[in-house]
CSV table of C-alpha atoms in Angstrom, one decimal:
chain,number,residue,atom,x,y,z
A,1,MET,CA,-20.3,5.2,10.3
A,2,PRO,CA,-20.4,2.6,7.9
A,3,SER,CA,-23.7,1.6,6.0
A,4,SER,CA,-25.1,-1.7,5.5
A,5,SER,CA,-26.7,-1.2,2.8
A,6,ASN,CA,-23.6,-2.0,0.3
A,7,THR,CA,-22.8,-5.8,2.0
A,8,LYS,CA,-25.2,-7.1,-0.9
A,9,ARG,CA,-22.9,-5.2,-3.8
A,10,LYS,CA,-20.3,-7.4,-5.4
A,11,PHE,CA,-16.8,-6.5,-7.5
A,12,SER,CA,-17.3,-5.4,-10.7
A,13,LYS,CA,-14.6,-6.9,-12.5
A,14,LEU,CA,-13.0,-3.3,-13.0
A,15,GLN,CA,-13.1,-3.2,-9.1
A,16,MET,CA,-11.4,-6.2,-9.1
A,17,ILE,CA,-8.2,-4.1,-10.7
A,18,VAL,CA,-8.4,-1.6,-8.1
A,19,LEU,CA,-9.0,-4.2,-5.6
A,20,ILE,CA,-6.0,-6.3,-6.4
A,21,ALA,CA,-3.9,-3.0,-6.3
A,22,THR,CA,-5.0,-1.6,-3.2
A,23,VAL,CA,-3.3,-5.5,-2.1
A,24,ALA,CA,-0.3,-5.0,-4.2
A,25,LEU,CA,0.8,-2.0,-2.5
A,26,SER,CA,2.9,-3.1,-0.3
A,27,ALA,CA,4.5,-5.2,-2.5
A,28,ILE,CA,5.2,-2.4,-4.7
A,29,SER,CA,6.6,-0.4,-2.8
A,30,THR,CA,9.5,-2.8,-0.7
A,31,ASP,CA,10.9,-4.9,-4.4
A,32,LEU,CA,10.7,-1.5,-7.3
A,33,TYR,CA,13.5,0.5,-5.6
A,34,LEU,CA,16.0,-2.7,-4.6
A,35,SER,CA,17.7,-1.9,-8.1
A,36,GLY,CA,18.7,1.6,-6.5
A,37,PHE,CA,20.4,1.1,-3.5
A,38,THR,CA,23.8,1.3,-4.7
A,39,ASP,CA,22.9,4.8,-6.2
A,40,ILE,CA,21.1,5.9,-2.6
A,41,THR,CA,24.2,4.0,-1.4
A,42,LYS,CA,26.5,7.0,-3.2
A,43,SER,CA,23.7,9.9,-2.9
A,44,PHE,CA,23.7,9.8,1.1
A,45,SER,CA,27.5,8.7,1.0
A,46,SER,CA,26.2,5.7,4.0
A,47,THR,CA,26.7,2.4,3.4
A,48,GLU,CA,25.3,-0.2,2.2
A,49,SER,CA,23.7,-1.9,5.7
A,50,GLN,CA,22.1,2.0,6.1
A,51,VAL,CA,20.3,1.7,2.5
A,52,GLN,CA,18.9,-1.7,3.9
A,53,LEU,CA,17.7,-0.7,7.1
A,54,THR,CA,15.2,1.5,4.3
A,55,LEU,CA,13.3,-1.7,3.9
A,56,THR,CA,14.2,-2.5,6.9
A,57,PHE,CA,12.1,0.3,9.4
A,58,PHE,CA,9.4,0.1,5.9
A,59,MET,CA,8.4,-3.2,7.1
A,60,LEU,CA,8.9,-2.2,11.3
A,61,GLY,CA,5.7,0.3,9.6
A,62,PHE,CA,4.5,-2.5,7.4
A,63,ALA,CA,4.0,-4.6,10.8
A,64,GLY,CA,2.6,-1.8,12.7
A,65,GLY,CA,0.1,-0.4,10.0
A,66,GLN,CA,-1.7,-4.2,10.0
A,67,ILE,CA,-2.9,-4.0,13.4
A,68,ILE,CA,-4.1,-1.0,13.5
A,69,SER,CA,-6.2,-1.0,10.2
A,70,GLY,CA,-8.6,-3.1,10.5
A,71,PRO,CA,-9.6,-2.1,13.7
A,72,LEU,CA,-9.9,1.2,12.7
A,73,SER,CA,-11.4,0.2,9.2
A,74,ASP,CA,-14.2,-1.5,11.6
A,75,HIS,CA,-15.0,1.5,13.8
A,76,TYR,CA,-14.7,3.7,10.9
A,77,GLY,CA,-15.3,2.8,7.8
A,78,ARG,CA,-12.8,0.6,5.3
A,79,LEU,CA,-13.1,4.0,2.9
A,80,PRO,CA,-12.1,6.1,5.2
A,81,ILE,CA,-9.9,4.2,6.4
A,82,LEU,CA,-7.7,3.1,3.3
A,83,LYS,CA,-8.1,7.0,1.6
A,84,LEU,CA,-6.4,8.6,4.6
A,85,SER,CA,-3.5,5.5,5.0
A,86,LEU,CA,-3.3,6.6,0.9
A,87,VAL,CA,-2.4,10.0,1.5
A,88,PHE,CA,0.0,9.5,4.2
A,89,TYR,CA,1.6,7.3,1.5
A,90,ILE,CA,1.7,9.4,-1.2
A,91,LEU,CA,3.0,12.7,1.8
A,92,ALA,CA,5.8,9.6,2.8
A,93,SER,CA,6.5,8.5,-0.8
A,94,ILE,CA,8.0,12.4,-1.9
A,95,ALA,CA,9.2,13.0,1.6
A,96,CYS,CA,11.7,10.0,0.1
A,97,PHE,CA,12.6,11.2,-2.7
A,98,LEU,CA,12.7,14.4,-1.4
A,99,VAL,CA,15.2,13.7,1.5
A,100,ALA,CA,18.5,15.2,2.7
A,101,ASN,CA,20.0,12.3,4.7
A,102,ILE,CA,19.8,8.4,5.3
A,103,GLU,CA,18.1,9.0,8.2
A,104,THR,CA,15.0,11.3,7.4
A,105,MET,CA,14.7,8.5,4.7
A,106,TRP,CA,14.6,5.6,7.8
A,107,LEU,CA,11.5,8.2,8.8
A,108,ALA,CA,9.7,8.7,5.5
A,109,ARG,CA,10.0,4.9,4.9
A,110,PHE,CA,8.3,3.8,8.5
A,111,ILE,CA,5.2,6.1,7.7
A,112,GLN,CA,5.0,4.7,4.2
A,113,GLY,CA,5.3,1.7,5.7
A,114,LEU,CA,2.6,2.0,8.8
A,115,ALA,CA,0.6,3.9,5.5
A,116,ALA,CA,0.8,0.7,2.8
A,117,ALA,CA,-0.2,-2.3,5.5
A,118,ALA,CA,-3.7,-0.2,5.5
A,119,GLY,CA,-3.7,-1.7,1.4
A,120,PRO,CA,-3.7,-6.1,2.0
A,121,VAL,CA,-5.5,-5.6,5.1
A,122,LEU,CA,-8.2,-3.8,4.0
A,123,GLY,CA,-8.4,-5.1,0.9
A,124,ARG,CA,-8.9,-8.7,2.0
A,125,ALA,CA,-11.4,-7.3,4.0
A,126,MET,CA,-13.3,-6.5,1.7
A,127,VAL,CA,-13.3,-9.5,0.6
A,128,SER,CA,-14.6,-10.8,3.2
A,129,ASP,CA,-17.8,-8.1,3.6
A,130,LEU,CA,-19.1,-9.5,0.6
A,131,TYR,CA,-18.5,-12.9,-0.1
A,132,GLU,CA,-19.3,-16.3,1.9
A,133,ARG,CA,-16.3,-18.2,3.0
A,134,GLN,CA,-16.0,-20.6,-0.3
A,135,GLU,CA,-16.7,-17.8,-3.0
A,136,ALA,CA,-14.9,-15.8,-0.8
A,137,ALA,CA,-11.0,-18.1,-0.5
A,138,SER,CA,-12.0,-18.5,-4.5
A,139,PHE,CA,-11.7,-15.2,-4.5
A,140,MET,CA,-8.5,-15.1,-3.0
A,141,SER,CA,-7.0,-17.4,-4.8
A,142,HIS,CA,-7.5,-15.5,-7.9
A,143,ILE,CA,-5.6,-12.1,-5.8
A,144,ALA,CA,-3.1,-13.9,-4.8
A,145,SER,CA,-1.9,-15.4,-8.8
A,146,ALA,CA,-2.2,-11.8,-9.3
A,147,MET,CA,0.8,-11.0,-6.5
A,148,ALA,CA,3.0,-14.3,-7.9
A,149,ILE,CA,3.7,-11.9,-10.4
A,150,ILE,CA,5.1,-8.0,-8.8
A,151,PRO,CA,7.6,-9.3,-7.0
A,152,ALA,CA,9.0,-10.4,-10.5
A,153,LEU,CA,7.5,-6.7,-12.7
A,154,ALA,CA,8.5,-4.8,-9.5
A,155,PRO,CA,12.0,-4.8,-10.3
A,156,ILE,CA,12.1,-5.1,-13.9
A,157,LEU,CA,10.1,-2.0,-13.6
A,158,GLY,CA,12.3,-0.3,-11.0
A,159,SER,CA,15.7,-1.2,-13.2
A,160,ILE,CA,14.2,0.7,-16.9
A,161,LEU,CA,13.5,3.7,-14.2
A,162,LEU,CA,17.0,4.0,-12.9
A,163,HIS,CA,18.8,3.2,-16.8
A,164,TRP,CA,16.9,6.2,-17.4
A,165,PHE,CA,16.5,8.4,-14.7
A,166,ALA,CA,18.1,8.9,-11.3
A,167,TRP,CA,17.4,6.0,-7.9
A,168,GLN,CA,14.3,9.0,-6.7
A,169,SER,CA,12.7,8.2,-10.0
A,170,HIS,CA,11.5,4.8,-8.1
A,171,PHE,CA,9.7,7.1,-5.7
A,172,ILE,CA,7.9,9.1,-7.5
A,173,ALA,CA,6.6,6.0,-9.4
A,174,LEU,CA,5.4,4.8,-6.1
A,175,THR,CA,4.3,8.7,-5.3
A,176,LEU,CA,2.2,8.2,-8.9
A,177,PHE,CA,0.4,4.8,-8.3
A,178,GLY,CA,-0.8,6.2,-4.4
A,179,PHE,CA,-2.2,9.0,-6.3
A,180,GLY,CA,-3.6,6.8,-8.8
A,181,LEU,CA,-4.9,4.3,-6.4
A,182,LEU,CA,-6.4,7.3,-4.2
A,183,PHE,CA,-8.3,8.2,-7.0
A,184,ALA,CA,-9.3,5.1,-8.1
A,185,VAL,CA,-10.9,4.0,-4.5
A,186,HIS,CA,-12.7,7.8,-4.0
A,187,PHE,CA,-14.3,6.9,-7.7
A,188,ILE,CA,-14.6,4.2,-8.8
A,189,MET,CA,-14.7,1.8,-4.9
A,190,PHE,CA,-17.7,1.4,-2.8
A,191,GLU,CA,-18.3,0.9,1.5
A,192,THR,CA,-18.5,-3.0,2.5
A,193,ALA,CA,-18.0,-3.0,6.5
A,194,PRO,CA,-21.1,-3.1,8.2
A,195,ALA,CA,-22.3,-1.1,10.4
A,196,LYS,CA,-20.3,-2.1,14.4
A,197,GLY,CA,-21.7,0.2,16.5
A,198,GLY,CA,-17.9,1.2,17.2
A,199,HIS,CA,-17.2,-1.8,19.1
A,200,ALA,CA,-14.4,-2.7,17.4
A,201,LEU,CA,-12.2,0.1,18.1
A,202,ASN,CA,-13.3,0.0,22.1
A,203,LYS,CA,-11.0,-3.3,22.2
A,204,ILE,CA,-8.0,-1.4,21.3
């Protein structure tokens, strides 16, 4: 059960960086691999529309993950659900560069999206746990400013990776990002959710 003893703490600058990376997880997961669509199409002897479905399945998983991650974190705490989601995110990312066909990649991307949803949902929830409305709004504005850069940088990084390596490098990079984020969340972040006695879960 999450403890309420940490709710008066504030995030350090390092923790703010980890939080921004957590919120950015879904944006990086969608934008980084866009440059590899053509190569993925050739690799699986599929069509461009089938490859585009990998993005659709990710967004479907992301939508579902947003619905369940919040209530689960109210019951079990922000960090346990975030870390569990990152484990599934890493496994799904690994599956994405090991799959043998496009249909299996759809499933892997769906699970990846389901897991990635916990990043932005719980990242924002953790801000709300610690800060009053006006201070939280200011904090979120800084996150939004950082997030505005991601859609520009991720495709560039994806193109650089594709120049030197195959399309699988995109998902290897996402796997490494997931590992790094899991490490940072485990060793740097602290629990923020107040104890609620599991009432939130009973409302699902």
